[in-house]
Coordinates of C-alpha atoms and ligand atoms in Angstrom, one line a residue:
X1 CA 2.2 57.2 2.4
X2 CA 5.0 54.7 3.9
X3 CA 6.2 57.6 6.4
X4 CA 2.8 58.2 7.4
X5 CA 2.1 54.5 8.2
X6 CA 5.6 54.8 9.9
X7 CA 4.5 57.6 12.2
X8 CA 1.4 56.2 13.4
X9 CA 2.7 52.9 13.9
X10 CA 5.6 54.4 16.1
X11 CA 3.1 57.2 17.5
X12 CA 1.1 54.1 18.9
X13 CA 3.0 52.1 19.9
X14 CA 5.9 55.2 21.9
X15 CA 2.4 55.9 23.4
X16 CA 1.3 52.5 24.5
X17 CA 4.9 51.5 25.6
X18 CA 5.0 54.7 28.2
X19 CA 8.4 54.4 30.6
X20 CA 8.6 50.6 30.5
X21 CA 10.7 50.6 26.9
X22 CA 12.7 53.8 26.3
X23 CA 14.1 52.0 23.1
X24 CA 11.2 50.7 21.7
X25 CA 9.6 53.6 19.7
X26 CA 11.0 52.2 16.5
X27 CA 10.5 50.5 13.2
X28 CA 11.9 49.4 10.6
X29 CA 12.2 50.3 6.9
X30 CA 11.3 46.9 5.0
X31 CA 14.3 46.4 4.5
X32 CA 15.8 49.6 2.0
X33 CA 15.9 52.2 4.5
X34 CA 18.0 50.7 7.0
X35 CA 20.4 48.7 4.6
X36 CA 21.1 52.3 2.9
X37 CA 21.3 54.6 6.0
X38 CA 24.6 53.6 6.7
X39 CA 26.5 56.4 9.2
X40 CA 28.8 59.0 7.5
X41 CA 31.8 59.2 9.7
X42 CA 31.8 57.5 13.0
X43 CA 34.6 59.6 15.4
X44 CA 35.6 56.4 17.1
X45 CA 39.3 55.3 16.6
X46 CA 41.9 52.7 17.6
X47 CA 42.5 52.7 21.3
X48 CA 45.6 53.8 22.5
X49 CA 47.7 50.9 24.8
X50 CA 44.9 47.8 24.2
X51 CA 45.5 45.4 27.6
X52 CA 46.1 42.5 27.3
X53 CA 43.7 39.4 27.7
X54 CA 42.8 35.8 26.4
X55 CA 40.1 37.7 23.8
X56 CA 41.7 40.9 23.0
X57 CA 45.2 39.4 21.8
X58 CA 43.2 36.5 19.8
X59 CA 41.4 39.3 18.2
X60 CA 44.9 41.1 17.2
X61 CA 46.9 38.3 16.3
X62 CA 44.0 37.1 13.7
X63 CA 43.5 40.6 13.1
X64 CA 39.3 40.6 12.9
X65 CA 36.7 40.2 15.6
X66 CA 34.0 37.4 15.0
X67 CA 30.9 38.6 16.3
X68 CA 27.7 36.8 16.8
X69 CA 24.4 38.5 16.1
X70 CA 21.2 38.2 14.3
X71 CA 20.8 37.6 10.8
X72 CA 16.8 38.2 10.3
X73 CA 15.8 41.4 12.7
X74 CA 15.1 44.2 11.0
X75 CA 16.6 47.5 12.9
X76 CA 19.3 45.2 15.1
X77 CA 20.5 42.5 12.7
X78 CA 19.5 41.9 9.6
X79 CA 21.3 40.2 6.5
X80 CA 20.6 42.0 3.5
X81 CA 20.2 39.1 1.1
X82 CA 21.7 41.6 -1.5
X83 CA 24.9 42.9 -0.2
X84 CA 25.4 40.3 2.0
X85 CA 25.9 43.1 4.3
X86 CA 24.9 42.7 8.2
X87 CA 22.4 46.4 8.9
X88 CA 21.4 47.4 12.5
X89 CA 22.0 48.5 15.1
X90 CA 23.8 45.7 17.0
X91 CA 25.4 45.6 13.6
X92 CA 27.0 49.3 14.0
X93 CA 28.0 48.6 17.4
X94 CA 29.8 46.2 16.1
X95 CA 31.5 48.5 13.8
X96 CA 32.3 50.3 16.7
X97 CA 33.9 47.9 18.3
X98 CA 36.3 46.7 15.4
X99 CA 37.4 50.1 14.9
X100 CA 38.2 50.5 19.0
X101 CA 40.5 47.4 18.6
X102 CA 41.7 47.1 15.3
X103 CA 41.4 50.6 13.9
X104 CA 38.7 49.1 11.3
X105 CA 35.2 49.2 10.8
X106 CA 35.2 45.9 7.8
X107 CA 37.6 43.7 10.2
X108 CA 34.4 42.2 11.3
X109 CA 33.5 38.3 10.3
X110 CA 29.8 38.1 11.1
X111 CA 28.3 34.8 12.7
X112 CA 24.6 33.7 13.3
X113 CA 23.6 33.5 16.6
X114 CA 20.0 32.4 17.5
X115 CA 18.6 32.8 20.9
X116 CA 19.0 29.6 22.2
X117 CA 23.1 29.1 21.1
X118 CA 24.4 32.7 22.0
X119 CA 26.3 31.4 25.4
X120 CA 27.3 27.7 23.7
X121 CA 28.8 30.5 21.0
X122 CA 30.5 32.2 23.8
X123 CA 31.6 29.3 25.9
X124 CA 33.1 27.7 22.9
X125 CA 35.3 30.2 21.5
X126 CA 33.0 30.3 18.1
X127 CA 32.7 34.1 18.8
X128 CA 34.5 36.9 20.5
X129 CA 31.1 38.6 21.3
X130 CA 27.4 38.5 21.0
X131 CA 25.6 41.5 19.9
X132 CA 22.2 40.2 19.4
X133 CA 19.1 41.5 20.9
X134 CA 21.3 39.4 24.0
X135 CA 19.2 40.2 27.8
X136 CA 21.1 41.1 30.6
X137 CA 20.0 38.4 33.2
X138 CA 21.5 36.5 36.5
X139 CA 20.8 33.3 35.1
X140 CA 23.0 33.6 31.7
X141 CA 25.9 35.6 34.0
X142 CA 26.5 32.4 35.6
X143 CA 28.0 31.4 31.9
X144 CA 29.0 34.5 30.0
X145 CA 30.1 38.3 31.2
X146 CA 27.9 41.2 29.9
X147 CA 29.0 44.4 28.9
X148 CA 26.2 47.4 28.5
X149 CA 23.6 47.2 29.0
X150 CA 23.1 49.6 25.3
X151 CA 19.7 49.7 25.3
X152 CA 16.0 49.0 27.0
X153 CA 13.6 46.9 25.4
X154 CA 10.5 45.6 26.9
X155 CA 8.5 42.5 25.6
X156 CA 5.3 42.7 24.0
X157 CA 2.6 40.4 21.8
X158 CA 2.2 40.9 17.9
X159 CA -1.4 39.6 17.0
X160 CA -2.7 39.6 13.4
X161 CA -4.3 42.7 12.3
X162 CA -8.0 42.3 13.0
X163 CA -7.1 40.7 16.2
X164 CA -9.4 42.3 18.8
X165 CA -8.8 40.0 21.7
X166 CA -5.7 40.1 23.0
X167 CA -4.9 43.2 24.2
X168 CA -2.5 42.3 27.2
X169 CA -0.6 39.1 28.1
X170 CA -3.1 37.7 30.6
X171 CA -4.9 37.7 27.4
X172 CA -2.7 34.7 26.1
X173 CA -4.2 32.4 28.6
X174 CA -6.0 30.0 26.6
X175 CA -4.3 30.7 23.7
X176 CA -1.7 29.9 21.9
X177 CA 1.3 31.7 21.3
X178 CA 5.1 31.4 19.1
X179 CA 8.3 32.6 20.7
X180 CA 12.1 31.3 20.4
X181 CA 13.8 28.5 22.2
X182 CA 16.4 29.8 24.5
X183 CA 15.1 33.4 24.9
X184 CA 13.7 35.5 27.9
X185 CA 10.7 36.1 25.9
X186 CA 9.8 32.3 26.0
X187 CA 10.4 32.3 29.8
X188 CA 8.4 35.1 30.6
X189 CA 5.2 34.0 28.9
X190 CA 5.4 30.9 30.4
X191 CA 5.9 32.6 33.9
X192 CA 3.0 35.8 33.0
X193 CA 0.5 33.2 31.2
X194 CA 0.9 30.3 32.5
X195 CA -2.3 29.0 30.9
X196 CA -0.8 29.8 27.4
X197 CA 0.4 26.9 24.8
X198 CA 3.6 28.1 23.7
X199 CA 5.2 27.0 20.6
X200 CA 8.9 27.3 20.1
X201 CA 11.2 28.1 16.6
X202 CA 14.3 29.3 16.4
X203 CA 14.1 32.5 14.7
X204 CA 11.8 35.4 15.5
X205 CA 10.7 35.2 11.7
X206 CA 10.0 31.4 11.6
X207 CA 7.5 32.0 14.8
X208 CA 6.0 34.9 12.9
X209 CA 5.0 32.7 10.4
X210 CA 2.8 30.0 12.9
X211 CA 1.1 33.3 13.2
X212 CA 0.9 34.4 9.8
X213 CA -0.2 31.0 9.0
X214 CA -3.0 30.7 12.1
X215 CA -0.8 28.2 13.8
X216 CA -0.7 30.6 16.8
X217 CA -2.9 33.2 17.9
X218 CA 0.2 35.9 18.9
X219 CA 3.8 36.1 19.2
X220 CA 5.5 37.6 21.8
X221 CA 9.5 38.8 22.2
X222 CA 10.7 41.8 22.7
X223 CA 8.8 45.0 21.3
X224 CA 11.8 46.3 18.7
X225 CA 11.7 43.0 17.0
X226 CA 8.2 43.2 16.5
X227 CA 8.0 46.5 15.4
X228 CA 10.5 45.2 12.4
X229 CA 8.1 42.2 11.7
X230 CA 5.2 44.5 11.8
X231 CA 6.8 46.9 9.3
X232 CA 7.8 43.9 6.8
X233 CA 3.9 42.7 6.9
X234 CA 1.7 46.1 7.7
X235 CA -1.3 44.4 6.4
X236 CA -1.1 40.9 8.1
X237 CA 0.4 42.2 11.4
X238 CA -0.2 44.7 14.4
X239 CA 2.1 45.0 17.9
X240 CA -0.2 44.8 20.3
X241 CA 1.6 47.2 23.1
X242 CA 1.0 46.7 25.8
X243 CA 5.2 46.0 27.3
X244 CA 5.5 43.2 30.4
X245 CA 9.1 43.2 31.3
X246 CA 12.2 45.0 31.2
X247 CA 15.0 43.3 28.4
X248 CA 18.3 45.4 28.9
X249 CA 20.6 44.8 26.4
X250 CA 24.1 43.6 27.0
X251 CA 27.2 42.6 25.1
X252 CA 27.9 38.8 25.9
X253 CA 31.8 38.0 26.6
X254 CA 33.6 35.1 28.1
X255 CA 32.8 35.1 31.0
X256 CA 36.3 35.2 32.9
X257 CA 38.0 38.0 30.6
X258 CA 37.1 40.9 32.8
X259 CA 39.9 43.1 31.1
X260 CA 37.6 42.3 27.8
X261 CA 34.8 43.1 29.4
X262 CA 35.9 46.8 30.7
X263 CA 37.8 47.3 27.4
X264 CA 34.0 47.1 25.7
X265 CA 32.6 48.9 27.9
X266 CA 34.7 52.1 27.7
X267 CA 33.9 51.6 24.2
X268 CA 30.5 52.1 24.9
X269 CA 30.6 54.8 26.9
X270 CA 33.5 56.7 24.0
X271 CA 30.7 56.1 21.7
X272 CA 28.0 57.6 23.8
X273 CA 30.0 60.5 24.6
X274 CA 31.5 61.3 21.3
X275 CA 27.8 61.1 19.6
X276 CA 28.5 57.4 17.6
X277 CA 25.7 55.4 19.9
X278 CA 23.7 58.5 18.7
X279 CA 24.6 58.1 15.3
X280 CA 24.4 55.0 15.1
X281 CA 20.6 54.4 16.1
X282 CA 20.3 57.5 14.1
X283 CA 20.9 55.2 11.3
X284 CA 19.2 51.8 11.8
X285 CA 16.5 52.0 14.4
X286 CA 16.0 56.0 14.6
X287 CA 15.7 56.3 11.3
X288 CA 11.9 55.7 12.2
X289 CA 11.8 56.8 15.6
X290 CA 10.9 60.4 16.9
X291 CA 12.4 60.5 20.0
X292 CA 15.7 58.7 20.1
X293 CA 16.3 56.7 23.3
X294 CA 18.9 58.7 26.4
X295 CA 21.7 55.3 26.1
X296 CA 20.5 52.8 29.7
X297 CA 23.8 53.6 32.5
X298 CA 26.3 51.1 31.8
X299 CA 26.2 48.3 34.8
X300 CA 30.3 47.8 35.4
X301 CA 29.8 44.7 38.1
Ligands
LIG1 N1 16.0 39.9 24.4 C1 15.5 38.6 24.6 C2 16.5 37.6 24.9 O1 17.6 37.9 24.9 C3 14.6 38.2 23.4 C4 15.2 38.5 22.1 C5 16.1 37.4 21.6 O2 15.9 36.2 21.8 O3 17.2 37.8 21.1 O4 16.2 36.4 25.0

């Protein structure tokens, strides 16, 4: 029953997204099936010589990375409220990281990011990196470096479920929709519908319930985080999919530690060669999706 809701919901929305998301053929397990699909045996180990720079030697000397992420999106970060564990896939590349520099997949201390504070958290030394759903763009590379990108999202509009409407983002036009302060997503349907009323939160959960509560007629981000909300409410929700934009998804660094920056990105590509990205997704977001995702080319700049 649950897997065959899965399937359709992924078969629909894989077939609606066509080339403009490779990623986003995904959902989420309502929470059980991601926070217990933890990888068995991730090949990655402690690199060999680690360079120095300003980010890798604070990272040794305290001897844990602080990483920011998401704490309430299901397949990428999510806080089980159980465990108090972080699950996802941002989460797991996280892992991956720790173990590269300090040899250990637990040396992690996990910080909340939301959209609108990932490159204050950045700037301000709060984290070493942001793994967080985080957009390659020009306008946030004036501020922070970006490693990856890891993945290919695209953004697309989750409308309640007898929503017959809305069926592309021209449709928001007159409407009004939820997104989150400081995000591409909020930009773009400003830029795509100009004639929309857009209501800001700070969490992609909090703008899901303006919907839930007919606050807003849609919400719109990118198409992986919906599929999560979707899966936590099947009966209240639907995506609608019908992807607008491209969101590449990078690792967010200090802007001036280059050495950092290639350091994580040669831990990207070791974990794409040795089968950990693989395994990885395998484990949060691909434990619903039937075609995993060929890893974006990493964008060394
Ligand atoms: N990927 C988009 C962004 O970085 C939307 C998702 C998010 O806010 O994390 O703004």
């Amino acid at each position: 029953m649950f897997r065959r809701r899965l399937s359709v919901l992924v078969a629909t929305a894989a077939l609606a997204m066509g080339t403009a998301a490779c990623g986003g053929g995904t959902s989420s397990s309502g929470g059980g099936l991601a926070a217990s699909a933890k990888p068995a045996g991730y090949a990655m180990t402690q690199a060999t010589n680690i360079p120095a720079s300003p980010t890798l030697d604070a990272i040794k000397s305290r001897g844990k990375i602080v990483i920011g992420t998401k704490f309430d999106q299901p397949l990428f970060g999510l806080k089980n409220p159980v465990t108090g564990n972080i699950d996802g896939f941002d989460a797991e590349l996280s892992r991956l990281l720790a173990k590269r520099v300090l040899g250990d997949d637990k040396k992690i201390d996990f910080v909340e990011t939301v959209s609108k504070n990932r490159e204050d958290f950045i700037e301000q030394g709060k984290v070493d990196a942001v793994i967080a759903t985080y957009t390659i763009n020009d306008a946030r590379k004036q501020r922070v470096g970006f490693a990856g990108p890891y993945y290919l999202a695209g953004q697309d509009i989750m409308v309640k479920k007898d929503n017959t409407t809305i069926k592309s983002v021209t449709d928001l036009n007159g409407k009004k929709v939820s997104s989150v302060q400081g995000s591409t997503s909020e930009q773009n349907i400003k830029s795509k519908a100009p004639q929309a009323q857009v209501l800001l939160f700070d969490t992609y959960t909090t703008a899901g319930e303006a919907l839930r509560d007919g606050r807003v007629d849609a919400e719109s981000t990118d198409n992986v985080i919906l599929l999560g909300l979707v899966d936590k409410n099947p009966d209240a929700f639907k995506l609608v999919g019908a992807p607008f934009t491209q969101e590449p998804y990078g690792i967010g660094l200090k802007k001036a530690d280059t050495v950092f920056r290639n350091f994580v990105n040669d831990t990207l590509a070791e974990a794409e060669k040795n089968g950990d990205w693989q395994k990885a997704y395998a484990a949060t977001a691909g434990k619903v999706d039937p075609k995993p995702p060929t890893p974006p080319a990493i964008d060394r700049y």
